[in-house]
Amino acid sequence: MNLLRPTLLTLACLLASPSMADDLPSLGDASSSIVSPEQEHQLGRAWLSILRGEVDQLSDPQLKDYVESSVYALAETSQLQDRRLEFILLNSSQINAFAAPGGIVGVNGGLFLYAQTEAEYAAVLAHELAHVSQRHFARGVEAQQRMQIPLMAAMLAGIVAAAAGAGDAGIAAIASSQAAAIQEQRRFSRQNEQEADRIGLLNLEKAGYDPRAMPSMFERLMRQYRYDAKPPEFLLTHPVTESRIADTRNRAEQQKPGGKEDSLRYQLMRARVQLFYEETPGIAAKRFRAMLDENPKLDAARYGLALAKIKAGQLNEAREALQALLEKAPDEIAYNLAQVDLDITANRLPDAQKRSDRLLAMYPNNYPLKQMRTDLLIKQGQPQQAEKNLNELLQSRPHDPDVWYQVAEVRGLAGNTIGLHQARAEYFALVGDYDQAIEQLDFAKRRANNNFPLASRIDARQKELLDEQRAIKGMLR
């Protein structure tokens, strides 16, 4: 991160350049004359690469798949015009979520801990999508004396600090500089918050959720953090007041009654997150067991117990818990993936292979299942087949750094050194480290010097990355 770590610090100190406004197209509203939707898209991708390189992330395929599918479903019924979305899951137990300009959607693991139902989780994300659909960031730039795109870059730099929670040293350095002032500029106005609440509630209803989940979520958060000197980031940037709760409650009551409140899939994902943030698998197992003692029909708790037992190496107990779940729902993907994980851990690879074949025949395009097949092929000592499987996965996930990281790993295992360097280059570009990406392609070119067509393709890709690097520097200058 030789370039981009200093860039983050620079972002917090950027000043406006009046000449920039003359080059920006007007799309019919004041904010578009300052920052166009396409510029938001480009800046959002540039900022996402910086964020990926700066914060710890959750790489769980099932969680990623759930967040992506649930947000896309909300986007379909939202007022969002540009639905080219990119996602990032942050490894933080604090409650937070954000939807930044350019369709960047971020979710902290802590959101699953605090949102007790799927409708509450959806309420938070519907609110965040409303901020983007109403272009509150660009309108905020307009409100700040038409300070143009550098202010938006600085505002986004503030989100890096916010999204990281307690953060690492690089984030702390931003916070110690002028990020506090930037954070104040980033906070949405009361009017914007009310607008996001109103539009988010409408979106919740259209998406089939109970709109009353939004005021319920706000009420619980306010009760929990009423007397805290330092509330979570979400409440700092989205202050919850009695009047705001009353307003959302009144609006929710005026909408159609009913709607979905929860789902088993959401509770299964919550169990995964709860296990992740427990101190030990043993503590998690005790908590899931206590939940089952209180309600033996709580399948999410039994699933969490099975995962905790696998993690603790207590495989027989895990198998018993999973057997009860699979008898009840033999085609549930989460249960079957847990069973495959158990079989791989127990070195029962033929059983894992048989189950994975059946699942992939039923759900051929499922991302977590494809990822599971890759893990199994590596365990079976078949790196070439694993690479083939990942190449297919890249067709649907070309901008996923987790996939590119594993592509590099399996190419190394298969002895494909040139491909290893190419995959590393794509990974480093996606996490904003263009210097490393370009260096990896240098390594690849040296090894491909006797293969002119391959060397030419590598050289062309290197030039593309250099152009991307220059464009990002230009946007953030």
mmCIF file with all atom_site columns, C-alpha atoms in Angstrom, residues 190-315:
data_model
loop_
_atom_site.group_PDB
_atom_site.id
_atom_site.type_symbol
_atom_site.label_atom_id
_atom_site.label_alt_id
_atom_site.label_comp_id
_atom_site.label_asym_id
_atom_site.label_entity_id
_atom_site.label_seq_id
_atom_site.pdbx_PDB_ins_code
_atom_site.Cartn_x
_atom_site.Cartn_y
_atom_site.Cartn_z
_atom_site.occupancy
_atom_site.B_iso_or_equiv
_atom_site.pdbx_formal_charge
_atom_site.auth_seq_id
_atom_site.auth_comp_id
_atom_site.auth_asym_id
_atom_site.auth_atom_id
_atom_site.pdbx_PDB_model_num
ATOM 1   C CA . ARG A 1 190 ? -31.903 16.143  9.643  1.00 0.00 ? 190 ARG A CA 1
ATOM 2   C CA . GLN A 1 191 ? -33.819 16.700  6.423  1.00 0.00 ? 191 GLN A CA 1
ATOM 3   C CA . ASN A 1 192 ? -31.787 14.036  4.605  1.00 0.00 ? 192 ASN A CA 1
ATOM 4   C CA . GLU A 1 193 ? -32.321 11.585  7.456  1.00 0.00 ? 193 GLU A CA 1
ATOM 5   C CA . GLN A 1 194 ? -36.073 12.134  7.349  1.00 0.00 ? 194 GLN A CA 1
ATOM 6   C CA . GLU A 1 195 ? -36.080 11.675  3.587  1.00 0.00 ? 195 GLU A CA 1
ATOM 7   C CA . ALA A 1 196 ? -34.060 8.449   3.840  1.00 0.00 ? 196 ALA A CA 1
ATOM 8   C CA . ASP A 1 197 ? -36.425 7.163   6.534  1.00 0.00 ? 197 ASP A CA 1
ATOM 9   C CA . ARG A 1 198 ? -39.499 7.963   4.442  1.00 0.00 ? 198 ARG A CA 1
ATOM 10  C CA . ILE A 1 199 ? -38.153 6.445   1.223  1.00 0.00 ? 199 ILE A CA 1
ATOM 11  C CA . GLY A 1 200 ? -36.650 3.506   3.082  1.00 0.00 ? 200 GLY A CA 1
ATOM 12  C CA . LEU A 1 201 ? -40.034 2.713   4.644  1.00 0.00 ? 201 LEU A CA 1
ATOM 13  C CA . LEU A 1 202 ? -41.690 2.751   1.222  1.00 0.00 ? 202 LEU A CA 1
ATOM 14  C CA . ASN A 1 203 ? -38.980 0.457   -0.099 1.00 0.00 ? 203 ASN A CA 1
ATOM 15  C CA . LEU A 1 204 ? -39.427 -1.942  2.831  1.00 0.00 ? 204 LEU A CA 1
ATOM 16  C CA . GLU A 1 205 ? -43.123 -2.288  2.048  1.00 0.00 ? 205 GLU A CA 1
ATOM 17  C CA . LYS A 1 206 ? -42.517 -2.764  -1.686 1.00 0.00 ? 206 LYS A CA 1
ATOM 18  C CA . ALA A 1 207 ? -39.911 -5.424  -0.935 1.00 0.00 ? 207 ALA A CA 1
ATOM 19  C CA . GLY A 1 208 ? -42.449 -7.319  1.164  1.00 0.00 ? 208 GLY A CA 1
ATOM 20  C CA . TYR A 1 209 ? -41.143 -6.512  4.662  1.00 0.00 ? 209 TYR A CA 1
ATOM 21  C CA . ASP A 1 210 ? -43.010 -5.177  7.669  1.00 0.00 ? 210 ASP A CA 1
ATOM 22  C CA . PRO A 1 211 ? -42.210 -1.418  7.688  1.00 0.00 ? 211 PRO A CA 1
ATOM 23  C CA . ARG A 1 212 ? -42.661 -1.318  11.466 1.00 0.00 ? 212 ARG A CA 1
ATOM 24  C CA . ALA A 1 213 ? -39.257 -2.992  11.725 1.00 0.00 ? 213 ALA A CA 1
ATOM 25  C CA . MET A 1 214 ? -37.554 0.361   11.157 1.00 0.00 ? 214 MET A CA 1
ATOM 26  C CA . PRO A 1 215 ? -38.953 2.188   14.228 1.00 0.00 ? 215 PRO A CA 1
ATOM 27  C CA . SER A 1 216 ? -38.559 -1.014  16.267 1.00 0.00 ? 216 SER A CA 1
ATOM 28  C CA . MET A 1 217 ? -34.856 -1.146  15.378 1.00 0.00 ? 217 MET A CA 1
ATOM 29  C CA . PHE A 1 218 ? -34.406 2.530   16.228 1.00 0.00 ? 218 PHE A CA 1
ATOM 30  C CA . GLU A 1 219 ? -36.230 2.127   19.555 1.00 0.00 ? 219 GLU A CA 1
ATOM 31  C CA . ARG A 1 220 ? -34.058 -0.741  20.705 1.00 0.00 ? 220 ARG A CA 1
ATOM 32  C CA . LEU A 1 221 ? -30.845 1.021   19.711 1.00 0.00 ? 221 LEU A CA 1
ATOM 33  C CA . MET A 1 222 ? -31.857 4.173   21.551 1.00 0.00 ? 222 MET A CA 1
ATOM 34  C CA . ARG A 1 223 ? -32.718 2.207   24.712 1.00 0.00 ? 223 ARG A CA 1
ATOM 35  C CA . GLN A 1 224 ? -29.459 0.285   24.563 1.00 0.00 ? 224 GLN A CA 1
ATOM 36  C CA . TYR A 1 225 ? -27.174 3.278   24.030 1.00 0.00 ? 225 TYR A CA 1
ATOM 37  C CA . ARG A 1 226 ? -29.150 6.084   25.691 1.00 0.00 ? 226 ARG A CA 1
ATOM 38  C CA . TYR A 1 227 ? -26.521 6.646   28.395 1.00 0.00 ? 227 TYR A CA 1
ATOM 39  C CA . ASP A 1 228 ? -23.354 5.602   26.532 1.00 0.00 ? 228 ASP A CA 1
ATOM 40  C CA . ALA A 1 229 ? -20.667 8.284   26.310 1.00 0.00 ? 229 ALA A CA 1
ATOM 41  C CA . LYS A 1 230 ? -19.491 6.775   23.028 1.00 0.00 ? 230 LYS A CA 1
ATOM 42  C CA . PRO A 1 231 ? -22.346 5.194   21.049 1.00 0.00 ? 231 PRO A CA 1
ATOM 43  C CA . PRO A 1 232 ? -21.636 3.087   17.933 1.00 0.00 ? 232 PRO A CA 1
ATOM 44  C CA . GLU A 1 233 ? -20.754 4.782   14.656 1.00 0.00 ? 233 GLU A CA 1
ATOM 45  C CA . PHE A 1 234 ? -24.197 4.145   13.174 1.00 0.00 ? 234 PHE A CA 1
ATOM 46  C CA . LEU A 1 235 ? -25.826 6.271   15.875 1.00 0.00 ? 235 LEU A CA 1
ATOM 47  C CA . LEU A 1 236 ? -23.203 9.003   15.530 1.00 0.00 ? 236 LEU A CA 1
ATOM 48  C CA . THR A 1 237 ? -23.931 9.413   11.820 1.00 0.00 ? 237 THR A CA 1
ATOM 49  C CA . HIS A 1 238 ? -27.654 8.598   12.099 1.00 0.00 ? 238 HIS A CA 1
ATOM 50  C CA . PRO A 1 239 ? -28.785 10.127  15.429 1.00 0.00 ? 239 PRO A CA 1
ATOM 51  C CA . VAL A 1 240 ? -31.909 8.460   16.815 1.00 0.00 ? 240 VAL A CA 1
ATOM 52  C CA . THR A 1 241 ? -34.269 10.770  18.667 1.00 0.00 ? 241 THR A CA 1
ATOM 53  C CA . GLU A 1 242 ? -37.723 10.393  20.179 1.00 0.00 ? 242 GLU A CA 1
ATOM 54  C CA . SER A 1 243 ? -39.174 12.574  17.420 1.00 0.00 ? 243 SER A CA 1
ATOM 55  C CA . ARG A 1 244 ? -37.489 10.530  14.691 1.00 0.00 ? 244 ARG A CA 1
ATOM 56  C CA . ILE A 1 245 ? -38.809 7.286   16.162 1.00 0.00 ? 245 ILE A CA 1
ATOM 57  C CA . ALA A 1 246 ? -42.307 8.758   16.460 1.00 0.00 ? 246 ALA A CA 1
ATOM 58  C CA . ASP A 1 247 ? -42.181 9.992   12.874 1.00 0.00 ? 247 ASP A CA 1
ATOM 59  C CA . THR A 1 248 ? -41.098 6.611   11.462 1.00 0.00 ? 248 THR A CA 1
ATOM 60  C CA . ARG A 1 249 ? -43.645 4.850   13.688 1.00 0.00 ? 249 ARG A CA 1
ATOM 61  C CA . ASN A 1 250 ? -46.459 7.051   12.400 1.00 0.00 ? 250 ASN A CA 1
ATOM 62  C CA . ARG A 1 251 ? -45.404 6.572   8.778  1.00 0.00 ? 251 ARG A CA 1
ATOM 63  C CA . ALA A 1 252 ? -45.076 2.811   9.229  1.00 0.00 ? 252 ALA A CA 1
ATOM 64  C CA . GLU A 1 253 ? -48.552 2.554   10.760 1.00 0.00 ? 253 GLU A CA 1
ATOM 65  C CA . GLN A 1 254 ? -50.001 4.349   7.725  1.00 0.00 ? 254 GLN A CA 1
ATOM 66  C CA . GLN A 1 255 ? -48.589 1.741   5.341  1.00 0.00 ? 255 GLN A CA 1
ATOM 67  C CA . LYS A 1 256 ? -50.064 -1.637  4.566  1.00 0.00 ? 256 LYS A CA 1
ATOM 68  C CA . PRO A 1 257 ? -50.111 -3.920  7.627  1.00 0.00 ? 257 PRO A CA 1
ATOM 69  C CA . GLY A 1 258 ? -48.224 -7.165  7.688  1.00 0.00 ? 258 GLY A CA 1
ATOM 70  C CA . GLY A 1 259 ? -45.246 -8.062  5.575  1.00 0.00 ? 259 GLY A CA 1
ATOM 71  C CA . LYS A 1 260 ? -42.366 -10.435 6.251  1.00 0.00 ? 260 LYS A CA 1
ATOM 72  C CA . GLU A 1 261 ? -40.664 -10.044 9.608  1.00 0.00 ? 261 GLU A CA 1
ATOM 73  C CA . ASP A 1 262 ? -38.029 -12.754 9.538  1.00 0.00 ? 262 ASP A CA 1
ATOM 74  C CA . SER A 1 263 ? -36.611 -15.757 7.697  1.00 0.00 ? 263 SER A CA 1
ATOM 75  C CA . LEU A 1 264 ? -34.749 -18.908 8.633  1.00 0.00 ? 264 LEU A CA 1
ATOM 76  C CA . ARG A 1 265 ? -31.932 -17.984 6.258  1.00 0.00 ? 265 ARG A CA 1
ATOM 77  C CA . TYR A 1 266 ? -31.320 -14.707 8.058  1.00 0.00 ? 266 TYR A CA 1
ATOM 78  C CA . GLN A 1 267 ? -31.214 -16.447 11.428 1.00 0.00 ? 267 GLN A CA 1
ATOM 79  C CA . LEU A 1 268 ? -28.758 -19.002 10.057 1.00 0.00 ? 268 LEU A CA 1
ATOM 80  C CA . MET A 1 269 ? -26.492 -16.161 8.933  1.00 0.00 ? 269 MET A CA 1
ATOM 81  C CA . ARG A 1 270 ? -26.852 -14.540 12.364 1.00 0.00 ? 270 ARG A CA 1
ATOM 82  C CA . ALA A 1 271 ? -25.692 -17.803 13.954 1.00 0.00 ? 271 ALA A CA 1
ATOM 83  C CA . ARG A 1 272 ? -22.598 -17.806 11.737 1.00 0.00 ? 272 ARG A CA 1
ATOM 84  C CA . VAL A 1 273 ? -21.760 -14.249 12.790 1.00 0.00 ? 273 VAL A CA 1
ATOM 85  C CA . GLN A 1 274 ? -22.466 -14.927 16.467 1.00 0.00 ? 274 GLN A CA 1
ATOM 86  C CA . LEU A 1 275 ? -20.045 -17.856 16.386 1.00 0.00 ? 275 LEU A CA 1
ATOM 87  C CA . PHE A 1 276 ? -17.421 -15.741 14.649 1.00 0.00 ? 276 PHE A CA 1
ATOM 88  C CA . TYR A 1 277 ? -17.454 -13.101 17.392 1.00 0.00 ? 277 TYR A CA 1
ATOM 89  C CA . GLU A 1 278 ? -17.531 -15.451 20.385 1.00 0.00 ? 278 GLU A CA 1
ATOM 90  C CA . GLU A 1 279 ? -14.286 -15.765 22.327 1.00 0.00 ? 279 GLU A CA 1
ATOM 91  C CA . THR A 1 280 ? -14.140 -19.559 21.898 1.00 0.00 ? 280 THR A CA 1
ATOM 92  C CA . PRO A 1 281 ? -16.227 -22.263 20.160 1.00 0.00 ? 281 PRO A CA 1
ATOM 93  C CA . GLY A 1 282 ? -16.943 -23.693 23.616 1.00 0.00 ? 282 GLY A CA 1
ATOM 94  C CA . ILE A 1 283 ? -18.604 -20.502 24.814 1.00 0.00 ? 283 ILE A CA 1
ATOM 95  C CA . ALA A 1 284 ? -20.614 -20.324 21.600 1.00 0.00 ? 284 ALA A CA 1
ATOM 96  C CA . ALA A 1 285 ? -21.715 -23.942 22.001 1.00 0.00 ? 285 ALA A CA 1
ATOM 97  C CA . LYS A 1 286 ? -22.935 -23.262 25.559 1.00 0.00 ? 286 LYS A CA 1
ATOM 98  C CA . ARG A 1 287 ? -24.956 -20.279 24.392 1.00 0.00 ? 287 ARG A CA 1
ATOM 99  C CA . PHE A 1 288 ? -26.530 -22.174 21.472 1.00 0.00 ? 288 PHE A CA 1
ATOM 100 C CA . ARG A 1 289 ? -27.263 -25.103 23.794 1.00 0.00 ? 289 ARG A CA 1
ATOM 101 C CA . ALA A 1 290 ? -28.996 -22.765 26.268 1.00 0.00 ? 290 ALA A CA 1
ATOM 102 C CA . MET A 1 291 ? -31.132 -21.395 23.413 1.00 0.00 ? 291 MET A CA 1
ATOM 103 C CA . LEU A 1 292 ? -32.127 -24.943 22.455 1.00 0.00 ? 292 LEU A CA 1
ATOM 104 C CA . ASP A 1 293 ? -32.964 -25.836 26.048 1.00 0.00 ? 293 ASP A CA 1
ATOM 105 C CA . GLU A 1 294 ? -35.356 -22.892 26.040 1.00 0.00 ? 294 GLU A CA 1
ATOM 106 C CA . ASN A 1 295 ? -36.769 -23.700 22.592 1.00 0.00 ? 295 ASN A CA 1
ATOM 107 C CA . PRO A 1 296 ? -35.884 -27.141 21.136 1.00 0.00 ? 296 PRO A CA 1
ATOM 108 C CA . LYS A 1 297 ? -37.432 -26.155 17.779 1.00 0.00 ? 297 LYS A CA 1
ATOM 109 C CA . LEU A 1 298 ? -34.962 -23.317 17.211 1.00 0.00 ? 298 LEU A CA 1
ATOM 110 C CA . ASP A 1 299 ? -33.196 -24.619 14.090 1.00 0.00 ? 299 ASP A CA 1
ATOM 111 C CA . ALA A 1 300 ? -30.810 -21.654 13.838 1.00 0.00 ? 300 ALA A CA 1
ATOM 112 C CA . ALA A 1 301 ? -29.489 -22.425 17.344 1.00 0.00 ? 301 ALA A CA 1
ATOM 113 C CA . ARG A 1 302 ? -29.020 -26.102 16.437 1.00 0.00 ? 302 ARG A CA 1
ATOM 114 C CA . TYR A 1 303 ? -27.154 -25.006 13.292 1.00 0.00 ? 303 TYR A CA 1
ATOM 115 C CA . GLY A 1 304 ? -24.955 -22.691 15.349 1.00 0.00 ? 304 GLY A CA 1
ATOM 116 C CA . LEU A 1 305 ? -24.295 -25.518 17.800 1.00 0.00 ? 305 LEU A CA 1
ATOM 117 C CA . ALA A 1 306 ? -23.231 -27.817 14.946 1.00 0.00 ? 306 ALA A CA 1
ATOM 118 C CA . LEU A 1 307 ? -20.840 -25.184 13.576 1.00 0.00 ? 307 LEU A CA 1
ATOM 119 C CA . ALA A 1 308 ? -19.384 -24.589 17.047 1.00 0.00 ? 308 ALA A CA 1
ATOM 120 C CA . LYS A 1 309 ? -18.826 -28.310 17.519 1.00 0.00 ? 309 LYS A CA 1
ATOM 121 C CA . ILE A 1 310 ? -17.062 -28.607 14.140 1.00 0.00 ? 310 ILE A CA 1
ATOM 122 C CA . LYS A 1 311 ? -14.841 -25.672 15.058 1.00 0.00 ? 311 LYS A CA 1
ATOM 123 C CA . ALA A 1 312 ? -14.039 -27.291 18.425 1.00 0.00 ? 312 ALA A CA 1
ATOM 124 C CA . GLY A 1 313 ? -13.242 -30.638 16.780 1.00 0.00 ? 313 GLY A CA 1
ATOM 125 C CA . GLN A 1 314 ? -16.174 -32.414 18.457 1.00 0.00 ? 314 GLN A CA 1
ATOM 126 C CA . LEU A 1 315 ? -17.268 -34.053 15.228 1.00 0.00 ? 315 LEU A CA 1
#
